[in-house]
mmCIF file of C-alpha atoms and ligand atoms in Angstrom:
data_model
loop_
_atom_site.group_PDB
_atom_site.id
_atom_site.type_symbol
_atom_site.label_atom_id
_atom_site.label_comp_id
_atom_site.label_asym_id
_atom_site.label_seq_id
_atom_site.Cartn_x
_atom_site.Cartn_y
_atom_site.Cartn_z
ATOM 1 C CA UNK L 1 68.575 73.924 5.644
ATOM 2 C CA UNK L 2 64.967 75.199 4.430
ATOM 3 C CA UNK L 3 62.104 73.669 6.579
ATOM 4 C CA UNK L 4 58.842 74.004 4.378
ATOM 5 C CA UNK L 5 56.295 74.253 6.763
ATOM 6 C CA UNK L 6 52.503 73.491 6.007
ATOM 7 C CA UNK L 7 50.245 75.831 7.586
ATOM 8 C CA UNK L 8 46.824 74.490 8.884
ATOM 9 C CA UNK L 9 44.771 76.381 6.496
ATOM 10 C CA UNK L 10 47.190 74.981 3.527
ATOM 11 C CA UNK L 11 44.885 72.685 0.838
ATOM 12 C CA UNK L 12 45.930 69.313 -0.445
ATOM 13 C CA UNK L 13 47.971 69.788 -3.538
ATOM 14 C CA UNK L 14 45.416 67.484 -5.690
ATOM 15 C CA UNK L 15 42.890 69.863 -4.983
ATOM 16 C CA UNK L 16 44.021 72.966 -5.902
ATOM 17 C CA UNK L 17 46.398 72.053 -8.862
ATOM 18 C CA UNK L 18 44.606 72.590 -12.577
ATOM 19 C CA UNK L 19 44.300 68.530 -13.550
ATOM 20 C CA UNK L 20 46.702 69.193 -16.831
ATOM 21 C CA UNK L 21 49.396 70.413 -14.562
ATOM 22 C CA UNK L 22 48.907 67.829 -11.630
ATOM 23 C CA UNK L 23 49.403 65.004 -14.108
ATOM 24 C CA UNK L 24 52.303 66.439 -15.648
ATOM 25 C CA UNK L 25 53.844 67.219 -12.268
ATOM 26 C CA UNK L 26 56.698 65.399 -12.181
ATOM 27 C CA UNK L 27 57.983 66.926 -15.556
ATOM 28 C CA UNK L 28 57.161 70.181 -14.176
ATOM 29 C CA UNK L 29 59.177 69.691 -10.755
ATOM 30 C CA UNK L 30 62.141 68.830 -13.026
ATOM 31 C CA UNK L 31 62.291 71.832 -14.986
ATOM 32 C CA UNK L 32 62.178 73.893 -11.519
ATOM 33 C CA UNK L 33 65.003 72.147 -10.374
ATOM 34 C CA UNK L 34 66.658 72.974 -13.422
ATOM 35 C CA UNK L 35 65.779 76.761 -12.997
ATOM 36 C CA UNK L 36 67.341 76.714 -9.517
ATOM 37 C CA UNK L 37 66.022 78.991 -6.989
ATOM 38 C CA UNK L 38 67.622 82.562 -7.212
ATOM 39 C CA UNK L 39 68.678 85.029 -4.445
ATOM 40 C CA UNK L 40 65.857 87.087 -2.893
ATOM 41 C CA UNK L 41 66.643 90.459 -3.442
ATOM 42 C CA UNK L 42 65.064 93.706 -1.019
ATOM 43 C CA UNK L 43 62.029 94.047 -3.557
ATOM 44 C CA UNK L 44 60.560 90.872 -2.180
ATOM 45 C CA UNK L 45 60.959 92.121 1.535
ATOM 46 C CA UNK L 46 57.827 94.187 1.959
ATOM 47 C CA UNK L 47 59.523 96.172 4.850
ATOM 48 C CA UNK L 48 62.172 97.684 2.394
ATOM 49 C CA UNK L 49 59.863 99.103 -0.119
ATOM 50 C CA UNK L 50 58.730 102.441 -0.417
ATOM 51 C CA UNK L 51 55.909 104.034 1.321
ATOM 52 C CA UNK L 52 53.072 105.643 -1.031
ATOM 53 C CA UNK L 53 50.756 108.338 0.543
ATOM 54 C CA UNK L 54 46.853 107.281 0.795
ATOM 55 C CA UNK L 55 43.512 107.754 1.984
ATOM 56 C CA UNK L 56 41.834 105.061 3.038
ATOM 57 C CA UNK L 57 38.413 104.753 0.805
ATOM 58 C CA UNK L 58 36.931 101.402 1.206
ATOM 59 C CA UNK L 59 37.226 98.732 4.303
ATOM 60 C CA UNK L 60 36.027 95.242 4.469
ATOM 61 C CA UNK L 61 34.909 95.587 7.813
ATOM 62 C CA UNK L 62 37.138 92.612 8.868
ATOM 63 C CA UNK L 63 40.973 92.213 10.219
ATOM 64 C CA UNK L 64 43.460 92.631 7.339
ATOM 65 C CA UNK L 65 45.399 89.147 6.541
ATOM 66 C CA UNK L 66 48.849 89.838 8.097
ATOM 67 C CA UNK L 67 51.524 91.120 5.767
ATOM 68 C CA UNK L 68 53.588 88.092 5.874
ATOM 69 C CA UNK L 69 50.554 85.854 4.737
ATOM 70 C CA UNK L 70 49.885 88.454 1.872
ATOM 71 C CA UNK L 71 53.529 88.508 0.884
ATOM 72 C CA UNK L 72 54.398 85.111 1.796
ATOM 73 C CA UNK L 73 51.727 82.615 0.522
ATOM 74 C CA UNK L 74 51.386 83.576 -3.438
ATOM 75 C CA UNK L 75 50.118 82.470 -6.776
ATOM 76 C CA UNK L 76 52.085 83.547 -9.319
ATOM 77 C CA UNK L 77 53.707 80.876 -11.537
ATOM 78 C CA UNK L 78 56.179 83.157 -13.864
ATOM 79 C CA UNK L 79 58.381 82.204 -10.155
ATOM 80 C CA UNK L 80 57.152 78.624 -9.729
ATOM 81 C CA UNK L 81 53.850 76.555 -8.351
ATOM 82 C CA UNK L 82 54.577 76.413 -4.590
ATOM 83 C CA UNK L 83 52.972 79.115 -2.409
ATOM 84 C CA UNK L 84 56.277 80.425 -1.090
ATOM 85 C CA UNK L 85 57.979 80.149 -4.393
ATOM 86 C CA UNK L 86 57.220 83.940 -5.864
ATOM 87 C CA UNK L 87 58.259 85.218 -2.053
ATOM 88 C CA UNK L 88 61.334 82.981 -3.118
ATOM 89 C CA UNK L 89 62.111 83.620 -6.686
ATOM 90 C CA UNK L 90 61.019 86.741 -7.682
ATOM 91 C CA UNK L 91 64.095 88.713 -6.696
ATOM 92 C CA UNK L 92 65.073 88.523 -10.172
ATOM 93 C CA UNK L 93 61.813 90.714 -11.440
ATOM 94 C CA UNK L 94 62.911 94.568 -11.893
ATOM 95 C CA UNK L 95 60.432 96.272 -11.688
ATOM 96 C CA UNK L 96 61.776 99.717 -12.240
ATOM 97 C CA UNK L 97 62.035 101.248 -14.730
ATOM 98 C CA UNK L 98 58.723 99.816 -16.115
ATOM 99 C CA UNK L 99 56.031 100.933 -18.423
ATOM 100 C CA UNK L 100 52.846 99.823 -19.606
ATOM 101 C CA UNK L 101 51.525 100.369 -23.338
ATOM 102 C CA UNK L 102 48.266 101.160 -23.447
ATOM 103 C CA UNK L 103 46.421 100.865 -26.739
ATOM 104 C CA UNK L 104 44.015 99.029 -29.147
ATOM 105 C CA UNK L 105 40.932 100.728 -29.883
ATOM 106 C CA UNK L 106 40.981 104.274 -28.061
ATOM 107 C CA UNK L 107 41.269 107.995 -29.155
ATOM 108 C CA UNK L 108 44.745 108.449 -26.941
ATOM 109 C CA UNK L 109 47.106 105.654 -26.573
ATOM 110 C CA UNK L 110 49.491 106.336 -24.148
ATOM 111 C CA UNK L 111 52.439 104.378 -22.575
ATOM 112 C CA UNK L 112 52.800 104.623 -18.907
ATOM 113 C CA UNK L 113 55.748 105.374 -17.014
ATOM 114 C CA UNK L 114 54.895 103.497 -13.614
ATOM 115 C CA UNK L 115 57.713 105.336 -11.542
ATOM 116 C CA UNK L 116 56.070 108.641 -12.467
ATOM 117 C CA UNK L 117 52.909 107.490 -12.113
ATOM 118 C CA UNK L 118 53.551 106.575 -8.567
ATOM 119 C CA UNK L 119 54.543 109.633 -7.824
ATOM 120 C CA UNK L 120 52.072 111.768 -9.058
ATOM 121 C CA UNK L 121 48.519 109.706 -8.863
ATOM 122 C CA UNK L 122 46.362 110.399 -5.590
ATOM 123 C CA UNK L 123 46.233 107.206 -4.071
ATOM 124 C CA UNK L 124 43.667 105.268 -2.302
ATOM 125 C CA UNK L 125 43.899 102.513 0.152
ATOM 126 C CA UNK L 126 41.226 100.252 -0.462
ATOM 127 C CA UNK L 127 40.917 96.830 1.783
ATOM 128 C CA UNK L 128 38.966 94.064 -0.156
ATOM 129 C CA UNK L 129 38.390 90.848 0.596
ATOM 130 C CA UNK L 130 40.420 88.539 -1.800
ATOM 131 C CA UNK L 131 38.978 84.781 -2.792
ATOM 132 C CA UNK L 132 40.994 82.665 -4.941
ATOM 133 C CA UNK L 133 39.672 79.960 -7.093
ATOM 134 C CA UNK L 134 41.643 77.357 -4.995
ATOM 135 C CA UNK L 135 39.266 78.039 -1.354
ATOM 136 C CA UNK L 136 41.397 79.991 0.420
ATOM 137 C CA UNK L 137 40.767 83.790 1.002
ATOM 138 C CA UNK L 138 42.270 86.841 2.310
ATOM 139 C CA UNK L 139 41.773 90.506 3.218
ATOM 140 C CA UNK L 140 43.987 92.831 1.717
ATOM 141 C CA UNK L 141 44.902 96.478 2.021
ATOM 142 C CA UNK L 142 45.856 97.373 -1.443
ATOM 143 C CA UNK L 143 47.125 100.922 -2.560
ATOM 144 C CA UNK L 144 45.731 101.763 -5.805
ATOM 145 C CA UNK L 145 42.978 103.895 -7.850
ATOM 146 C CA UNK L 146 40.041 103.156 -9.704
ATOM 147 C CA UNK L 147 40.640 101.168 -13.172
ATOM 148 C CA UNK L 148 38.176 103.775 -14.717
ATOM 149 C CA UNK L 149 40.322 106.615 -14.366
ATOM 150 C CA UNK L 150 43.361 105.216 -17.128
ATOM 151 C CA UNK L 151 40.359 103.724 -19.284
ATOM 152 C CA UNK L 152 38.856 107.422 -19.191
ATOM 153 C CA UNK L 153 42.467 109.122 -19.998
ATOM 154 C CA UNK L 154 42.842 107.042 -23.206
ATOM 155 C CA UNK L 155 39.063 107.275 -24.441
ATOM 156 C CA UNK L 156 37.964 104.186 -25.675
ATOM 157 C CA UNK L 157 36.343 103.987 -29.136
ATOM 158 C CA UNK L 158 32.536 103.231 -29.410
ATOM 159 C CA UNK L 159 33.677 99.820 -30.662
ATOM 160 C CA UNK L 160 35.831 98.480 -27.974
ATOM 161 C CA UNK L 161 33.935 96.132 -25.745
ATOM 162 C CA UNK L 162 36.459 94.483 -23.691
ATOM 163 C CA UNK L 163 40.054 95.083 -22.028
ATOM 164 C CA UNK L 164 42.614 92.533 -22.452
ATOM 165 C CA UNK L 165 45.617 92.320 -20.128
ATOM 166 C CA UNK L 166 48.969 90.938 -20.503
ATOM 167 C CA UNK L 167 51.945 90.057 -17.952
ATOM 168 C CA UNK L 168 55.543 90.748 -18.469
ATOM 169 C CA UNK L 169 57.100 87.370 -20.137
ATOM 170 C CA UNK L 170 61.054 87.616 -20.210
ATOM 171 C CA UNK L 171 62.798 84.543 -19.516
ATOM 172 C CA UNK L 172 65.653 86.600 -18.180
ATOM 173 C CA UNK L 173 63.951 87.747 -15.165
ATOM 174 C CA UNK L 174 61.061 85.089 -14.532
ATOM 175 C CA UNK L 175 62.262 81.334 -13.992
ATOM 176 C CA UNK L 176 59.194 80.035 -14.153
ATOM 177 C CA UNK L 177 58.372 80.243 -18.004
ATOM 178 C CA UNK L 178 60.740 77.597 -18.554
ATOM 179 C CA UNK L 179 57.597 75.360 -17.419
ATOM 180 C CA UNK L 180 55.208 74.526 -20.135
ATOM 181 C CA UNK L 181 52.306 75.572 -17.070
ATOM 182 C CA UNK L 182 50.514 77.799 -19.342
ATOM 183 C CA UNK L 183 50.502 79.734 -22.800
ATOM 184 C CA UNK L 184 52.870 82.623 -21.649
ATOM 185 C CA UNK L 185 52.362 85.318 -21.404
ATOM 186 C CA UNK L 186 49.851 85.097 -18.541
ATOM 187 C CA UNK L 187 46.684 87.087 -20.541
ATOM 188 C CA UNK L 188 43.259 87.782 -18.585
ATOM 189 C CA UNK L 189 40.783 89.943 -19.648
ATOM 190 C CA UNK L 190 37.308 91.747 -18.503
ATOM 191 C CA UNK L 191 34.222 93.425 -20.303
ATOM 192 C CA UNK L 192 34.716 97.033 -20.565
ATOM 193 C CA UNK L 193 31.909 97.618 -18.370
ATOM 194 C CA UNK L 194 33.143 95.524 -15.514
ATOM 195 C CA UNK L 195 36.710 97.617 -16.218
ATOM 196 C CA UNK L 196 35.086 100.504 -15.330
ATOM 197 C CA UNK L 197 33.066 99.511 -12.129
ATOM 198 C CA UNK L 198 34.134 101.756 -9.524
ATOM 199 C CA UNK L 199 35.555 98.434 -7.580
ATOM 200 C CA UNK L 200 38.115 97.347 -10.370
ATOM 201 C CA UNK L 201 41.239 98.561 -8.912
ATOM 202 C CA UNK L 202 44.937 99.129 -10.796
ATOM 203 C CA UNK L 203 47.493 98.676 -7.860
ATOM 204 C CA UNK L 204 50.980 99.718 -7.148
ATOM 205 C CA UNK L 205 50.991 98.662 -3.470
ATOM 206 C CA UNK L 206 49.661 96.588 -0.320
ATOM 207 C CA UNK L 207 49.931 97.835 3.358
ATOM 208 C CA UNK L 208 50.983 101.543 2.285
ATOM 209 C CA UNK L 209 54.201 100.236 0.555
ATOM 210 C CA UNK L 210 54.956 99.552 -3.320
ATOM 211 C CA UNK L 211 53.836 96.232 -4.290
ATOM 212 C CA UNK L 212 56.448 93.066 -3.447
ATOM 213 C CA UNK L 213 57.391 91.500 -6.379
ATOM 214 C CA UNK L 214 55.616 88.256 -5.698
ATOM 215 C CA UNK L 215 52.192 90.305 -5.759
ATOM 216 C CA UNK L 216 52.926 91.479 -9.242
ATOM 217 C CA UNK L 217 55.059 94.496 -8.673
ATOM 218 C CA UNK L 218 55.128 97.270 -9.965
ATOM 219 C CA UNK L 219 51.322 97.335 -11.312
ATOM 220 C CA UNK L 220 48.725 94.867 -11.264
ATOM 221 C CA UNK L 221 44.894 94.697 -11.196
ATOM 222 C CA UNK L 222 42.403 94.098 -8.570
ATOM 223 C CA UNK L 223 38.805 92.464 -9.303
ATOM 224 C CA UNK L 224 37.380 92.005 -5.604
ATOM 225 C CA UNK L 225 34.212 89.991 -6.917
ATOM 226 C CA UNK L 226 36.204 87.693 -9.091
ATOM 227 C CA UNK L 227 38.287 84.830 -8.185
ATOM 228 C CA UNK L 228 41.584 86.072 -7.598
ATOM 229 C CA UNK L 229 43.192 84.491 -11.043
ATOM 230 C CA UNK L 230 41.413 87.468 -13.084
ATOM 231 C CA UNK L 231 43.479 90.047 -11.087
ATOM 232 C CA UNK L 232 46.569 89.794 -13.570
ATOM 233 C CA UNK L 233 50.263 90.823 -12.249
ATOM 234 C CA UNK L 234 53.086 92.920 -13.440
ATOM 235 C CA UNK L 235 51.486 94.296 -16.534
ATOM 236 C CA UNK L 236 53.255 95.263 -19.274
ATOM 237 C CA UNK L 237 50.197 95.687 -21.774
ATOM 238 C CA UNK L 238 46.813 96.906 -21.660
ATOM 239 C CA UNK L 239 44.205 96.602 -25.047
ATOM 240 C CA UNK L 240 40.709 97.881 -25.756
ATOM 241 C CA UNK L 241 39.461 95.129 -27.866
ATOM 242 C CA UNK L 242 36.029 94.384 -29.776
ATOM 243 C CA UNK L 243 35.832 90.821 -28.985
ATOM 244 C CA UNK L 244 36.156 88.742 -25.961
ATOM 245 C CA UNK L 245 39.813 88.131 -25.464
ATOM 246 C CA UNK L 246 41.698 85.139 -24.767
ATOM 247 C CA UNK L 247 42.426 84.338 -20.977
ATOM 248 C CA UNK L 248 45.611 82.149 -19.802
ATOM 249 C CA UNK L 249 43.599 79.640 -17.195
ATOM 250 C CA UNK L 250 40.493 79.811 -19.628
ATOM 251 C CA UNK L 251 42.834 78.456 -22.759
ATOM 252 C CA UNK L 252 44.524 75.993 -20.611
ATOM 253 C CA UNK L 253 41.482 74.488 -19.067
ATOM 254 C CA UNK L 254 38.300 75.866 -20.534
ATOM 255 C CA UNK L 255 36.213 73.065 -18.287
ATOM 256 C CA UNK L 256 37.371 74.557 -15.214
ATOM 257 C CA UNK L 257 38.119 78.181 -16.008
ATOM 258 C CA UNK L 258 35.569 80.459 -17.479
ATOM 259 C CA UNK L 259 36.012 83.880 -18.624
ATOM 260 C CA UNK L 260 33.769 85.724 -15.884
ATOM 261 C CA UNK L 261 35.087 83.573 -12.836
ATOM 262 C CA UNK L 262 32.424 85.862 -10.592
ATOM 263 C CA UNK L 263 32.582 84.596 -7.094
ATOM 264 C CA UNK L 264 30.089 81.976 -7.000
ATOM 265 C CA UNK L 265 29.343 79.637 -4.048
ATOM 266 C CA UNK L 266 26.205 78.009 -6.149
ATOM 267 C CA UNK L 267 28.571 76.862 -9.208
ATOM 268 C CA UNK L 268 31.060 74.088 -8.303
ATOM 269 C CA UNK L 269 34.370 73.829 -9.861
ATOM 270 C CA UNK L 270 34.278 70.625 -11.457
ATOM 271 C CA UNK L 271 36.563 69.303 -8.767
ATOM 272 C CA UNK L 272 35.702 70.666 -5.953
ATOM 273 C CA UNK L 273 33.200 72.926 -4.161
ATOM 274 C CA UNK L 274 32.736 76.752 -4.277
ATOM 275 C CA UNK L 275 30.403 76.796 -1.459
ATOM 276 C CA UNK L 276 32.968 77.431 1.290
ATOM 277 C CA UNK L 277 36.506 79.148 1.707
ATOM 278 C CA UNK L 278 39.511 78.988 4.450
ATOM 279 C CA UNK L 279 40.431 82.525 5.367
ATOM 280 C CA UNK L 280 44.151 82.773 5.409
ATOM 281 C CA UNK L 281 44.936 82.428 9.531
ATOM 282 C CA UNK L 282 41.193 81.205 10.477
ATOM 283 C CA UNK L 283 40.691 77.587 11.123
ATOM 284 C CA UNK L 284 36.819 76.884 10.297
ATOM 285 C CA UNK L 285 35.934 77.168 6.998
ATOM 286 C CA UNK L 286 33.441 80.275 6.373
ATOM 287 C CA UNK L 287 30.926 80.489 3.730
ATOM 288 C CA UNK L 288 31.701 81.746 0.012
ATOM 289 C CA UNK L 289 29.123 84.903 -0.814
ATOM 290 C CA UNK L 290 27.739 85.743 -3.937
ATOM 291 C CA UNK L 291 30.088 87.860 -5.775
ATOM 292 C CA UNK L 292 32.799 87.820 -2.750
ATOM 293 C CA UNK L 293 30.203 89.988 -1.048
ATOM 294 C CA UNK L 294 30.068 93.161 -3.483
ATOM 295 C CA UNK L 295 26.241 92.765 -4.458
ATOM 296 C CA UNK L 296 27.081 96.209 -6.140
ATOM 297 C CA UNK L 297 27.934 94.085 -9.080
ATOM 298 C CA UNK L 298 25.152 92.399 -9.827
ATOM 299 C CA UNK L 299 23.885 94.608 -12.338
ATOM 300 C CA UNK L 300 26.665 93.649 -14.288
ATOM 301 C CA UNK L 301 25.185 90.433 -14.986
ATOM 302 C CA UNK L 302 21.349 91.331 -15.092
ATOM 303 C CA UNK L 303 19.676 88.470 -16.927
ATOM 304 C CA UNK L 304 22.740 86.365 -17.573
ATOM 305 C CA UNK L 305 22.942 82.640 -16.774
ATOM 306 C CA UNK L 306 25.981 82.539 -14.204
ATOM 307 C CA UNK L 307 26.170 79.069 -14.361
ATOM 308 C CA UNK L 308 26.732 79.174 -18.445
ATOM 309 C CA UNK L 309 28.745 82.219 -17.822
ATOM 310 C CA UNK L 310 31.050 80.999 -15.423
HETATM 311 N N1 MTE M 1 49.304 86.632 -12.560
HETATM 312 C C1 MTE M 1 50.233 86.369 -13.534
HETATM 313 N N2 MTE M 1 50.771 87.175 -14.194
HETATM 314 N N3 MTE M 1 50.205 84.747 -12.725
HETATM 315 C C2 MTE M 1 50.065 84.268 -11.702
HETATM 316 O O1 MTE M 1 50.035 83.247 -11.762
HETATM 317 N N4 MTE M 1 48.017 84.200 -10.710
HETATM 318 C C3 MTE M 1 46.854 84.415 -10.252
HETATM 319 C C4 MTE M 1 46.555 86.240 -9.833
HETATM 320 N N5 MTE M 1 47.257 86.535 -11.099
HETATM 321 C C5 MTE M 1 49.003 84.639 -11.374
HETATM 322 C C6 MTE M 1 48.583 86.217 -11.687
HETATM 323 C C7 MTE M 1 46.001 83.992 -8.990
HETATM 324 S S1 MTE M 1 45.459 82.616 -9.280
HETATM 325 C C8 MTE M 1 45.686 84.418 -8.046
HETATM 326 S S2 MTE M 1 45.399 83.643 -6.775
HETATM 327 C C9 MTE M 1 46.429 85.525 -7.534
HETATM 328 O O2 MTE M 1 47.033 86.657 -8.555
HETATM 329 C C10 MTE M 1 47.190 85.948 -6.532
HETATM 330 O O3 MTE M 1 47.673 87.173 -6.264
HETATM 331 P P1 MTE M 1 48.303 87.338 -4.787
HETATM 332 O O4 MTE M 1 49.413 86.280 -4.453
HETATM 333 O O5 MTE M 1 48.825 88.609 -4.556
HETATM 334 O O6 MTE M 1 47.829 86.939 -3.613
#
């Protein structure tokens, strides 16, 4: 029998579940039960994943969160709503072969063959703080490259102002798509200058190995100064566009989740404070830092009212 352990740092479900979802929880649970749990494949076991050669370029200056938590406590609603569901259910995702279509308002659109890309790129290890909007945080050693390197390769046109990202939406591989939780596929977006910022990472691994499925294999975004939901997983399409793209959480609950989603202790979520956070593995909450402690991004928002553009 599977015994579910509730760790001390877990937050009450009512605090962290989006309002619409919480109210609709009974229907959601019934749908998940109908889907059934799938057997875990090797790609959800981080120890069995291929290593990637890296050199460390960023260090958060704090000990990384243990791999068991990084790959065991996840949000990936395409595989269920509980934190352990992605590790349990994401064995059905097939991260190889995988392609990402990169296009829209660019001079040189391309289709990225992710296996070949992983074999080729000069990968970096970047240890970043990662803050979820729900109030927990981790320190994660990602393997990636600045997203800007991909932007430069496709040569955006002058009219491109935003970048829109889309996750795979395949019902056969992702049992959670049967849940009416979000308007699938999962979509996210950044302003072009945010996407070009040196900290914005296109990640293909954690802890020196390829990404476990539950962490968004084979390729995902990591935007360390924003709440975790901006860091879209298992990307299949990237489009350069002229106007602010629709994003899944903003469409679902616009009052709760803005387009910018910068980590900001001074702007509360309508249902809870964002002033503090619980680092996974620690007991006492710590103060949340503006921009998650990455002040170098402040210039991107000069003159903007961060309460209005939350
Ligand atoms: N991407 C997709 N496609 N689906 C999701 O449900 N959840 C987001 C983000 N990216 C999510 C997603 C949220 S809310 C968080 S906090 C992070 O992924 C979690 O990333 P991690 O599980 O690797 O820590």
